[in-house]
């Protein structure tokens, strides 16, 4: 198991199938590593680290973190994952590589171009409401989004470019703000690759993918370029017809402590979607398991970004700065209720989101001492502004019928944070921090009664205590406040946009949360790192704006508590095992006759895997993922079934640099569901009030994907 030294808040180690020379910059971690912070004023050295098994035909390793590596973490439930470990996982879609984060489920209920669904710590996070995701310092979550608050579309992710992933769980960390109550995930791309790569994949159901990555010296730095194209139909009666193009260009210079990187990204895709379908429609033979009730659902999306980051050291410590601008567009056509609202024209709707957003962060880590004890004081500021056009329109077969709303929103936020970290003794470290966030929104609605301006702010403490190590065991205590923002339209709206004669309740702008955690991490067995965390998270009463209807929906206070157990075991340099288990109790904390279960809240999530491989020769991976049953309505009368999936990979790397691998997805051909809901819909011929039923999106049947890659 790789062990990293964290110094000055920065983490460095090597990556890929070999060691980096000391002059190669800030290398990438190559294994899942939970931090062991050492508050010292010296700059972190480059530490050669034994690689974990490399079980990917396409991951070549390299250097990441120029201009500012991912900052260190300090909790039993936080950690750092290297790109080699991430890419050792056989997955159906790009976002699923984040299931390397223990306890995180990443799934899909629609077409391949739509954002994933996320589940963590007893939350159905929808498309990202309470999990903050960023790529190279840019937020992926979209606030005041047409389809859902916090919508986090990771389909532009190129897994082979990922150098490192840092994850936190709970609202305990000062750098985490909006959407981070359940957790946060920061993804960094490689700055350079050890070897250039050309890759092609073909597979079942029309899967084809081509990828090329190359880096070369340019001036005093390095230019990296990557391009990806993918098509996929899937097993669906109406093919997904996914068409995706993706590109990255980055120029970097210097090191993690003194350097900079500038990155441009471009992504576009279009698809047809088979959304979740009612069980009764399949049981009656109206459609098959992979059928659809509306063959025109789907959409298109595009994302273009320019970002940069900079890091420098001086006598006082380390300064980091980053900035970004993103242009984003989405058209999404969905039909979830069929003929419930409109028995003649049907219930399909079009959600439009067009925006330009920009922002950045600057921080300085002062290094010194307090009463002779090593001290770090981190001071930082973050800002973000979104200029948005967001619309909701009734459609039939993607043809416009009427407007529900067509609004313009300007939303800005800023945050200041302070964290003081002290090592009091060899066995006692503390972190005391505070974060203040302020929000402003100006909504210009096509329904004048729903226009308006809103402001809100929140201040949250963040506390951490680390005891040990004793017998290779550390004990962690964490506490913190967090929040998520609500859709700005729900904050200013006073009437139902579809029926302006009816008043609606406004949503609070910022909804607070409070988290507690007690955990330990043990390394007493050589190669084995095990951690255990007990957690609790409380959310205040809130009203949630529903992008699918343009109205607000009330929700009660909730409380979640649970336990997480995570294990990583490097048996030998070429063989590793891992396993994790999360059990959560999620309940509404106020009484209602409807019941106290939180719909879609998972009780049990578990995964396990074995990975093997050496620098040359055979490599492989076998992984099982368990997604437990969930209540679908408040009284627990309707529940989902459990989903267990087994994926495998076998491959060979030749000494010529050519590698071949075969992925087998859903090895057991499970007939389980990707995701299940329960709500009212109406099929042709049914009563006007419709029927409540389970609606599900099935797991794809067994599929194979062959990948051939060349390194040069």
XYZ file of C-alpha atoms in Angstrom:
712
model
C 0.000 0.000 0.000
C 1.422 3.332 -1.007
C 2.030 5.769 1.853
C 2.301 9.458 1.210
C 3.925 12.290 3.106
C 1.702 15.347 3.380
C 3.623 18.511 4.018
C 2.495 22.066 3.631
C -0.898 20.694 2.673
C 0.407 19.005 -0.496
C 0.700 15.330 -1.369
C 3.133 13.844 -3.871
C 4.035 10.317 -5.000
C 4.748 8.432 -8.205
C 2.404 6.877 -10.733
C 2.150 4.528 -13.657
C 4.148 1.323 -14.226
C 7.430 2.610 -12.796
C 9.004 5.326 -10.690
C 9.366 8.968 -11.597
C 12.768 10.539 -11.563
C 13.153 13.363 -9.052
C 13.132 15.951 -11.818
C 9.807 14.862 -13.271
C 7.656 17.199 -11.173
C 4.675 16.313 -9.034
C 3.872 12.687 -9.756
C 0.550 10.943 -9.529
C -0.423 8.617 -6.674
C -0.866 5.104 -7.983
C -2.917 3.502 -5.224
C -5.764 4.305 -2.886
C -4.073 6.214 -0.064
C -5.502 7.730 3.071
C -3.497 10.688 4.239
C -1.058 10.810 7.137
C -0.510 14.512 7.670
C 2.737 15.904 9.012
C 2.644 19.637 9.630
C 6.163 20.736 8.818
C 7.511 23.814 7.023
C 9.686 21.916 4.547
C 8.564 21.387 0.953
C 7.455 17.813 0.253
C 10.071 15.661 -1.455
C 9.342 13.348 -4.334
C 8.941 9.918 -2.780
C 9.259 6.818 -4.963
C 6.295 4.594 -4.142
C 5.747 0.977 -5.031
C 3.078 0.734 -7.691
C -0.094 -1.179 -7.182
C -1.144 -3.619 -9.888
C -1.779 -1.891 -13.209
C -4.873 -3.569 -14.665
C -5.703 -1.268 -17.573
C -4.814 -1.371 -21.246
C -5.056 2.395 -21.519
C -3.616 3.971 -18.371
C 0.008 5.004 -18.922
C 0.653 7.147 -15.836
C 2.660 10.334 -15.736
C 2.780 13.578 -13.790
C -0.125 15.384 -12.160
C -0.496 18.396 -9.882
C 1.744 20.952 -11.623
C 0.695 24.346 -10.328
C -0.975 22.826 -7.281
C -1.503 19.169 -6.417
C -4.603 17.985 -4.579
C -4.447 19.114 -0.963
C -4.167 16.672 1.899
C -7.071 15.218 3.847
C -7.434 14.236 7.505
C -10.365 11.975 8.413
C -11.088 8.262 8.602
C -13.523 8.560 5.689
C -11.325 10.706 3.422
C -8.680 9.574 1.003
C -6.709 9.863 -2.195
C -7.059 7.488 -5.157
C -4.475 7.186 -7.896
C -5.264 6.963 -11.581
C -3.947 3.399 -11.878
C -6.423 2.144 -9.268
C -9.272 4.098 -10.849
C -8.591 2.668 -14.308
C -8.296 -0.907 -13.054
C -12.092 -1.038 -12.780
C -14.123 -2.500 -15.686
C -17.068 -0.112 -16.080
C -20.016 0.489 -18.390
C -19.799 4.312 -18.468
C -17.135 6.908 -17.524
C -18.678 8.167 -14.292
C -18.685 4.667 -12.792
C -14.929 4.859 -12.186
C -15.827 7.055 -9.192
C -17.182 3.936 -7.492
C -13.539 3.624 -6.435
C -14.676 6.032 -3.697
C -15.797 3.634 -0.935
C -19.563 3.565 -0.499
C -20.377 5.557 -3.650
C -22.830 4.144 -6.211
C -22.875 5.684 -9.701
C -25.714 4.544 -11.938
C -27.979 5.658 -14.800
C -31.738 5.823 -15.325
C -31.786 7.301 -18.823
C -29.693 7.652 -21.980
C -25.906 7.568 -21.844
C -25.527 11.325 -22.385
C -27.493 12.262 -19.280
C -25.830 12.864 -15.901
C -25.465 9.846 -13.628
C -27.443 9.176 -10.473
C -25.321 9.125 -7.294
C -25.902 7.358 -3.963
C -23.748 7.867 -0.857
C -24.220 7.621 2.921
C -27.936 6.931 2.773
C -28.617 9.642 0.185
C -30.217 9.370 -3.192
C -28.162 12.315 -4.403
C -30.191 12.486 -7.622
C -27.809 13.968 -10.197
C -25.575 15.637 -7.597
C -27.599 17.570 -5.011
C -25.335 16.782 -2.049
C -22.116 15.494 -3.581
C -19.770 18.221 -4.828
C -17.736 17.101 -7.848
C -14.958 19.059 -9.520
C -12.508 18.371 -12.364
C -9.232 20.304 -12.372
C -10.670 22.888 -9.989
C -13.828 23.459 -12.056
C -17.227 22.659 -10.524
C -19.224 19.982 -12.305
C -22.418 20.602 -10.293
C -24.791 23.063 -11.976
C -26.955 25.174 -9.689
C -30.369 26.458 -10.803
C -30.265 23.780 -13.486
C -33.116 22.899 -15.826
C -33.305 19.258 -14.736
C -32.203 19.258 -11.113
C -30.297 21.259 -8.546
C -26.630 20.290 -8.481
C -26.833 18.412 -11.811
C -23.350 16.909 -12.273
C -22.732 15.553 -15.766
C -19.455 13.592 -15.833
C -19.837 12.167 -19.329
C -16.973 14.383 -20.494
C -14.589 12.542 -18.147
C -11.706 10.656 -19.805
C -10.721 8.047 -17.181
C -7.277 7.397 -18.707
C -6.427 11.068 -18.108
C -7.232 10.979 -14.386
C -4.082 11.347 -12.313
C -5.608 11.480 -8.837
C -8.945 11.727 -7.029
C -9.359 13.215 -3.565
C -12.569 12.468 -1.690
C -14.129 13.705 1.536
C -17.314 12.530 3.178
C -19.359 14.760 5.435
C -19.330 18.574 5.791
C -16.132 18.759 7.869
C -13.685 20.521 5.534
C -13.329 24.253 4.991
C -12.676 23.975 1.244
C -16.062 22.274 0.756
C -19.133 24.464 0.372
C -22.273 24.027 -1.704
C -23.488 20.470 -2.434
C -20.843 18.828 -0.207
C -22.910 17.673 2.799
C -22.721 13.980 1.900
C -19.279 14.303 0.360
C -17.000 15.844 -2.221
C -14.863 14.418 -5.017
C -11.999 16.337 -6.633
C -10.554 14.944 -9.855
C -7.199 16.011 -11.322
C -6.065 15.192 -14.839
C -2.502 14.279 -15.755
C -0.232 17.125 -16.848
C 2.045 14.839 -18.829
C 1.945 11.160 -19.770
C 4.855 8.781 -19.393
C 4.127 7.305 -22.830
C 1.867 8.471 -25.637
C -1.225 6.350 -26.174
C -3.487 5.267 -29.030
C -6.453 3.106 -28.045
C -9.476 1.589 -29.723
C -12.327 -0.442 -28.219
C -15.193 -2.396 -29.737
C -17.936 -4.247 -27.946
C -21.478 -5.484 -27.644
C -24.503 -3.403 -28.639
C -22.622 -1.171 -31.056
C -19.968 0.059 -28.636
C -16.995 1.736 -30.342
C -14.440 4.071 -28.809
C -11.196 5.649 -29.944
C -8.790 7.587 -27.715
C -5.411 9.197 -28.223
C -3.259 10.958 -25.607
C 0.136 12.550 -26.233
C 2.439 14.990 -24.473
C 5.641 16.658 -25.658
C 8.026 19.377 -24.441
C 7.123 22.881 -25.538
C 9.318 25.784 -24.478
C 10.052 25.425 -20.774
C 6.978 23.273 -20.185
C 4.912 20.448 -21.646
C 1.903 20.343 -23.973
C -0.598 17.523 -23.512
C -3.416 16.817 -25.971
C -6.121 14.153 -25.879
C -9.024 13.308 -28.150
C -11.869 10.837 -27.741
C -14.772 9.674 -29.921
C -17.438 7.184 -28.897
C -20.628 5.646 -30.279
C -22.991 3.286 -28.453
C -26.494 1.919 -29.068
C -27.044 -0.250 -26.013
C -29.439 -3.213 -25.736
C -32.503 -0.990 -26.023
C -35.370 -1.575 -28.468
C -34.858 2.013 -29.574
C -31.052 2.412 -29.751
C -29.337 5.047 -27.633
C -27.497 6.207 -30.759
C -24.944 7.960 -28.534
C -22.478 10.100 -30.457
C -19.750 11.715 -28.347
C -16.688 13.845 -29.110
C -14.266 14.959 -26.421
C -10.986 16.852 -26.379
C -8.421 18.218 -23.889
C -5.368 20.425 -24.382
C -3.097 21.455 -21.502
C 0.130 23.396 -21.167
C 1.991 23.040 -17.857
C 5.268 24.283 -16.520
C 7.144 23.916 -13.236
C 6.266 21.757 -10.245
C 3.420 21.304 -7.792
C 4.828 23.996 -5.496
C 6.069 26.483 -8.103
C 4.346 26.150 -11.438
C 1.238 26.685 -13.505
C -1.080 24.862 -15.896
C -3.601 26.135 -18.469
C -6.248 23.746 -19.796
C -8.913 23.840 -22.487
C -11.664 21.217 -22.774
C -14.392 20.648 -25.369
C -17.185 18.072 -25.241
C -20.385 17.439 -27.204
C -22.814 14.524 -27.326
C -26.312 13.598 -28.471
C -28.421 10.564 -27.685
C -31.835 8.927 -27.594
C -32.960 7.783 -24.159
C -34.827 4.763 -22.889
C -35.968 6.159 -19.555
C -37.267 4.158 -16.599
C -40.424 2.195 -17.422
C -43.392 0.937 -15.321
C -43.333 -2.702 -14.276
C -46.993 -3.067 -15.249
C -46.201 -2.094 -18.847
C -43.686 -4.928 -19.081
C -45.939 -7.400 -17.246
C -48.841 -6.681 -19.615
C -46.622 -7.173 -22.659
C -47.056 -3.582 -23.777
C -43.261 -3.262 -24.059
C -40.276 -5.516 -23.419
C -37.734 -5.173 -20.628
C -35.551 -2.974 -22.840
C -38.440 -1.142 -24.451
C -39.673 2.425 -24.181
C -43.020 4.169 -24.030
C -41.696 7.270 -25.777
C -39.062 6.673 -28.477
C -38.275 10.387 -28.800
C -36.847 10.955 -25.303
C -33.178 11.960 -25.242
C -31.138 15.078 -25.718
C -27.870 16.755 -26.483
C -25.295 18.620 -24.451
C -22.092 20.589 -24.986
C -19.421 21.881 -22.624
C -16.434 24.127 -23.369
C -14.034 25.329 -20.694
C -10.799 27.214 -20.133
C -9.086 26.970 -16.775
C -5.777 27.674 -15.127
C -3.996 27.119 -11.845
C -0.892 28.548 -10.258
C 1.213 27.740 -7.221
C 4.198 29.518 -5.644
C 6.156 29.293 -2.411
C 7.806 31.990 -0.319
C 9.178 32.362 3.189
C 5.676 32.327 4.688
C 4.328 29.229 2.955
C 2.417 28.266 -0.181
C 0.064 30.286 -2.388
C -2.352 28.664 -4.804
C -4.760 30.266 -7.257
C -7.126 28.884 -9.880
C -9.726 30.304 -12.255
C -12.121 28.966 -14.875
C -14.793 29.929 -17.405
C -17.282 27.371 -18.763
C -19.866 27.563 -21.529
C -22.547 24.891 -21.137
C -25.700 23.930 -23.004
C -28.223 21.130 -22.609
C -31.478 20.103 -24.286
C -33.259 17.269 -22.499
C -36.527 15.569 -23.529
C -38.222 13.349 -20.931
C -41.591 11.667 -20.496
C -42.008 10.042 -17.089
C -45.811 10.010 -16.601
C -46.995 9.390 -20.219
C -50.678 10.463 -20.296
C -51.284 11.572 -16.708
C -51.253 15.336 -17.251
C -52.320 15.465 -20.905
C -54.401 12.453 -22.014
C -54.228 13.561 -25.662
C -50.826 15.101 -26.360
C -48.860 13.191 -23.737
C -46.548 14.405 -20.972
C -43.195 14.833 -22.718
C -41.332 18.013 -21.794
C -38.191 19.799 -22.962
C -35.725 21.234 -20.463
C -33.315 23.844 -21.781
C -30.212 25.027 -19.964
C -27.772 27.529 -21.464
C -25.185 29.222 -19.294
C -21.787 30.794 -18.973
C -20.172 30.442 -15.569
C -16.882 31.573 -14.176
C -15.076 31.682 -10.873
C -11.966 30.791 -9.000
C -10.167 30.233 -5.741
C -7.119 31.669 -4.043
C -5.561 30.367 -0.852
C -2.404 30.751 1.179
C -1.040 28.260 3.683
C 1.068 30.002 6.315
C 3.622 27.721 7.923
C 5.186 28.375 11.295
C 4.826 27.396 14.913
C 2.535 28.031 17.868
C 4.219 27.859 21.274
C 6.920 25.835 19.569
C 4.429 23.450 17.957
C 4.228 22.974 14.133
C 1.430 25.139 12.739
C -0.386 25.642 9.433
C -2.927 28.413 8.915
C -4.872 28.199 5.665
C -6.780 31.252 4.447
C -8.815 31.074 1.268
C -11.504 32.679 -0.862
C -13.791 31.193 -3.523
C -16.178 32.817 -5.971
C -18.558 31.739 -8.732
C -21.053 33.489 -11.034
C -23.570 31.820 -13.386
C -25.454 33.672 -16.146
C -28.255 31.285 -17.077
C -31.150 30.849 -19.440
C -33.313 28.029 -18.148
C -36.550 26.878 -19.742
C -39.282 24.248 -19.452
C -41.553 23.536 -22.438
C -44.304 21.025 -23.167
C -43.518 18.945 -26.240
C -44.762 15.971 -28.255
C -42.220 13.908 -30.166
C -39.707 16.701 -29.447
C -41.959 19.256 -31.129
C -42.789 22.441 -29.194
C -46.348 22.750 -27.861
C -46.317 25.373 -25.085
C -44.062 27.221 -22.626
C -44.197 26.508 -18.905
C -41.350 28.883 -18.059
C -38.435 30.577 -19.799
C -36.323 32.436 -17.241
C -33.037 34.315 -17.028
C -31.042 33.975 -13.824
C -27.872 35.639 -12.596
C -26.512 33.819 -9.562
C -23.318 34.718 -7.706
C -21.645 33.410 -4.591
C -18.517 34.024 -2.589
C -16.865 32.286 0.333
C -14.095 32.977 2.831
C -12.547 30.256 4.935
C -9.923 29.846 7.627
C -8.389 26.653 8.983
C -5.768 26.345 11.732
C -3.927 23.023 12.015
C -1.589 22.299 14.938
C 0.433 19.233 15.912
C 0.443 19.576 19.707
C 2.297 16.339 20.430
C 3.388 13.272 18.519
C -0.042 11.804 19.233
C -2.360 14.838 19.060
C -3.325 17.016 16.072
C -6.200 19.470 15.796
C -7.916 21.408 13.042
C -10.181 24.362 13.847
C -11.822 26.154 10.951
C -14.696 28.333 9.865
C -16.304 28.964 6.493
C -18.643 31.818 5.504
C -20.714 31.710 2.290
C -22.826 34.447 0.730
C -25.287 34.107 -2.200
C -27.093 36.521 -4.502
C -29.598 35.793 -7.265
C -31.506 37.939 -9.748
C -34.347 36.048 -11.462
C -36.087 37.487 -14.543
C -39.044 35.205 -15.151
C -41.499 35.206 -18.048
C -44.097 35.034 -15.266
C -43.562 38.487 -13.675
C -44.846 37.381 -10.253
C -41.927 34.936 -10.068
C -39.209 37.491 -10.769
C -37.161 38.925 -7.958
C -33.866 39.138 -6.142
C -32.662 37.088 -3.220
C -29.693 37.032 -0.874
C -28.622 34.619 1.818
C -25.588 33.673 3.828
C -24.359 30.977 6.173
C -21.396 30.518 8.532
C -20.236 27.020 9.462
C -17.613 25.755 11.935
C -15.313 22.863 10.976
C -13.497 20.898 13.692
C -11.138 17.941 13.596
C -9.142 15.958 16.153
C -6.605 13.191 15.462
C -5.217 10.954 18.200
C -2.305 8.584 17.700
C -0.772 6.657 16.186
C -0.785 3.971 18.843
C -0.057 0.434 17.631
C -0.318 1.749 14.061
C -3.815 3.078 14.793
C -5.126 6.641 14.560
C -8.461 7.885 15.925
C -10.352 10.707 14.192
C -13.119 12.964 15.485
C -14.818 15.347 13.042
C -17.646 17.865 13.275
C -18.899 20.436 10.811
C -21.762 22.383 9.343
C -22.613 22.332 5.663
C -25.387 23.311 3.259
C -26.797 23.064 -0.207
C -28.306 25.875 -2.200
C -31.755 25.616 -3.728
C -32.728 26.579 -7.259
C -32.918 30.381 -7.338
C -36.264 30.233 -9.174
C -37.809 28.449 -6.197
C -36.461 31.168 -3.904
C -38.239 34.022 -5.739
C -41.324 32.245 -7.148
C -44.749 33.032 -5.697
C -47.128 31.357 -8.201
C -47.230 28.088 -10.103
C -45.907 28.933 -13.607
C -48.282 26.393 -15.173
C -51.289 27.777 -13.224
C -50.536 31.385 -12.149
C -53.761 31.610 -10.110
C -52.274 29.208 -7.553
C -49.742 30.444 -5.015
C -46.735 28.338 -4.063
C -44.388 28.378 -1.093
C -40.952 29.862 -1.613
C -37.868 27.768 -0.960
C -35.099 28.824 1.404
C -31.988 29.809 -0.551
C -29.510 27.883 1.621
C -30.409 24.728 3.547
C -28.081 23.872 6.485
C -26.748 20.470 7.476
C -24.733 19.253 10.464
C -22.380 16.288 10.454
C -20.546 14.248 13.104
C -18.009 11.454 12.671
C -15.865 9.182 14.824
C -13.395 6.942 13.038
C -10.158 5.015 13.165
C -7.546 3.819 10.714
C -5.245 0.861 11.325
C -2.076 -0.261 9.519
C -0.775 -2.888 11.958
C -0.776 -5.666 9.334
C 1.818 -5.160 6.617
C 0.139 -4.066 3.389
C -3.342 -3.775 4.931
C -5.031 -0.460 5.623
C -8.434 -0.671 7.263
C -10.675 2.168 8.431
C -13.938 2.320 10.324
C -16.176 5.389 10.600
C -19.397 6.064 12.515
C -21.278 9.076 11.153
C -24.413 11.140 11.561
C -25.816 13.851 9.276
C -28.830 16.066 9.992
C -30.575 18.172 7.340
C -32.930 21.025 8.190
C -36.436 21.398 6.826
C -36.388 22.442 3.204
C -38.456 23.085 0.133
C -36.994 21.680 -3.074
C -37.555 23.225 -6.509
C -38.546 20.546 -9.036
C -37.060 21.232 -12.445
C -39.441 18.733 -14.099
C -42.519 20.741 -13.096
C -41.221 24.225 -12.368
C -42.694 24.209 -8.853
C -41.492 23.684 -5.295
C -42.051 20.528 -3.277
C -41.885 20.521 0.538
C -39.620 18.136 2.400
C -39.210 17.385 6.091
C -36.045 17.381 8.236
C -33.962 14.225 7.933
C -31.394 12.366 10.005
C -28.948 9.758 8.779
C -26.538 7.721 10.840
C -24.447 4.781 9.840
C -21.160 2.937 9.726
C -18.524 2.543 6.999
C -15.816 -0.111 6.864
C -13.089 0.177 4.230
C -10.168 -2.177 3.530
C -7.251 -2.038 1.088
C -4.745 -4.912 1.120
C -1.584 -4.963 -1.001
C -0.881 -8.695 -0.751
C 2.132 -8.489 -3.067
C 3.388 -5.825 -5.520
C 1.312 -7.552 -8.217
C -1.820 -8.490 -6.245
C -4.241 -6.326 -4.250
C -7.590 -6.883 -2.571
C -10.177 -4.352 -1.465
C -13.583 -4.323 0.134
C -15.946 -1.822 1.709
C -19.321 -1.853 3.417
C -21.694 0.994 4.287
C -24.837 0.552 6.396
C -27.058 3.610 6.890
C -30.311 4.399 8.667
C -32.149 7.302 6.996
C -35.341 8.710 8.504
C -37.435 11.835 8.473
C -36.987 13.357 11.914
C -40.476 14.888 12.151
C -43.715 12.932 12.368
C -46.065 12.552 9.412
C -48.821 9.943 8.969
C -47.394 9.190 5.518
C -44.402 7.537 7.174
C -40.847 8.324 8.201
C -38.765 6.488 5.578
C -36.731 8.614 3.179
C -37.579 7.405 -0.334
C -34.663 6.010 -2.337
C -32.308 6.080 0.667
C -30.022 3.017 0.433
C -29.481 1.016 3.624
C -26.628 -1.223 2.446
C -23.902 -0.608 -0.128
C -20.959 -2.972 -0.500
C -18.207 -3.756 -2.976
C -15.172 -6.000 -3.225
C -12.491 -6.688 -5.770
C -9.247 -8.359 -6.667
C -6.695 -6.770 -8.988
C -3.495 -8.318 -10.329
C -0.815 -7.343 -12.794
C 2.873 -6.646 -13.265
C 4.632 -4.082 -15.476
C 4.626 -6.639 -18.317
C 2.470 -9.672 -18.916
C -0.962 -10.620 -17.635
C -3.248 -8.272 -15.722
C -6.836 -8.449 -14.617
C -9.589 -7.395 -12.260
C -12.754 -8.927 -10.849
C -15.259 -6.728 -9.015
C -18.628 -7.201 -7.354
C -20.908 -4.340 -6.346
C -24.008 -4.671 -4.137
C -26.713 -2.004 -4.083
C -29.200 -2.932 -1.388
C -33.011 -2.640 -1.402
C -34.520 0.744 -0.658
C -37.898 2.140 0.450
C -39.589 3.844 -2.493
C -42.328 5.603 -0.529
C -42.486 7.003 2.999
C -44.366 4.118 4.634
C -42.004 1.489 3.153
C -44.947 -0.293 1.482
C -43.168 -0.299 -1.866
C -39.499 -1.258 -1.986
C -36.873 -1.761 -4.627
C -35.027 -5.016 -5.119
C -31.317 -5.391 -4.481
C -28.835 -5.196 -7.349
C -25.623 -7.214 -7.396
C -23.282 -6.859 -10.385
C -20.098 -8.720 -11.253
C -17.649 -7.254 -13.781
C -14.349 -8.725 -14.922
C -11.276 -7.909 -16.991
C -8.358 -9.911 -18.350
C -5.501 -8.511 -20.407
C -1.885 -8.764 -21.495
C 0.810 -6.100 -21.926
C 3.527 -7.004 -24.423
C 7.086 -5.708 -24.217
C 6.446 -3.885 -27.508
C 4.101 -1.496 -25.666
C 0.967 -3.059 -27.153
C -1.720 -4.177 -24.700
C -4.932 -6.110 -25.193
C -7.752 -6.450 -22.691
C -11.228 -7.945 -22.589
C -13.905 -6.581 -20.254
C -16.984 -8.660 -19.438
C -19.717 -6.544 -17.891
C -22.521 -8.143 -15.869
C -20.801 -11.523 -15.917
C -23.781 -13.346 -14.414
C -26.285 -11.717 -16.802
C -28.239 -10.388 -13.809
C -31.783 -9.192 -14.554
C -31.541 -6.561 -11.838
C -32.369 -2.858 -12.037
C -29.971 0.043 -12.404
C -32.426 2.142 -10.452
C -36.041 1.907 -9.245
C -38.647 4.529 -8.334
C -42.327 4.513 -7.361
C -44.670 7.225 -8.576
C -47.991 7.758 -10.350
C -48.154 7.490 -14.130
C -50.891 6.753 -16.653
C -50.743 4.333 -19.563
C -53.257 4.391 -22.462
C -56.651 3.142 -21.307
C -56.000 3.563 -17.584
C -58.090 5.680 -15.213
C -57.543 9.436 -15.345
C -55.887 9.507 -11.915
C -53.245 7.000 -13.036
C -51.593 4.292 -10.965
C -48.643 4.219 -8.609
C -46.167 1.575 -9.636
C -42.515 0.651 -9.541
C -40.704 2.150 -12.489
C -37.248 0.826 -13.270
C -34.279 1.128 -15.602
C -32.814 -2.334 -16.186
C -29.200 -3.351 -15.935
C -27.729 -4.010 -19.355
C -27.306 -7.732 -20.147
C -23.875 -9.359 -20.367
C -21.624 -7.352 -22.661
C -18.023 -7.729 -23.795
C -15.593 -4.990 -24.789
C -12.235 -5.611 -26.443
C -9.559 -2.925 -26.134
C -6.285 -2.715 -28.052
C -3.830 0.003 -27.079
C -0.387 1.015 -28.209
C 2.196 3.048 -26.302
C 4.793 5.062 -28.157
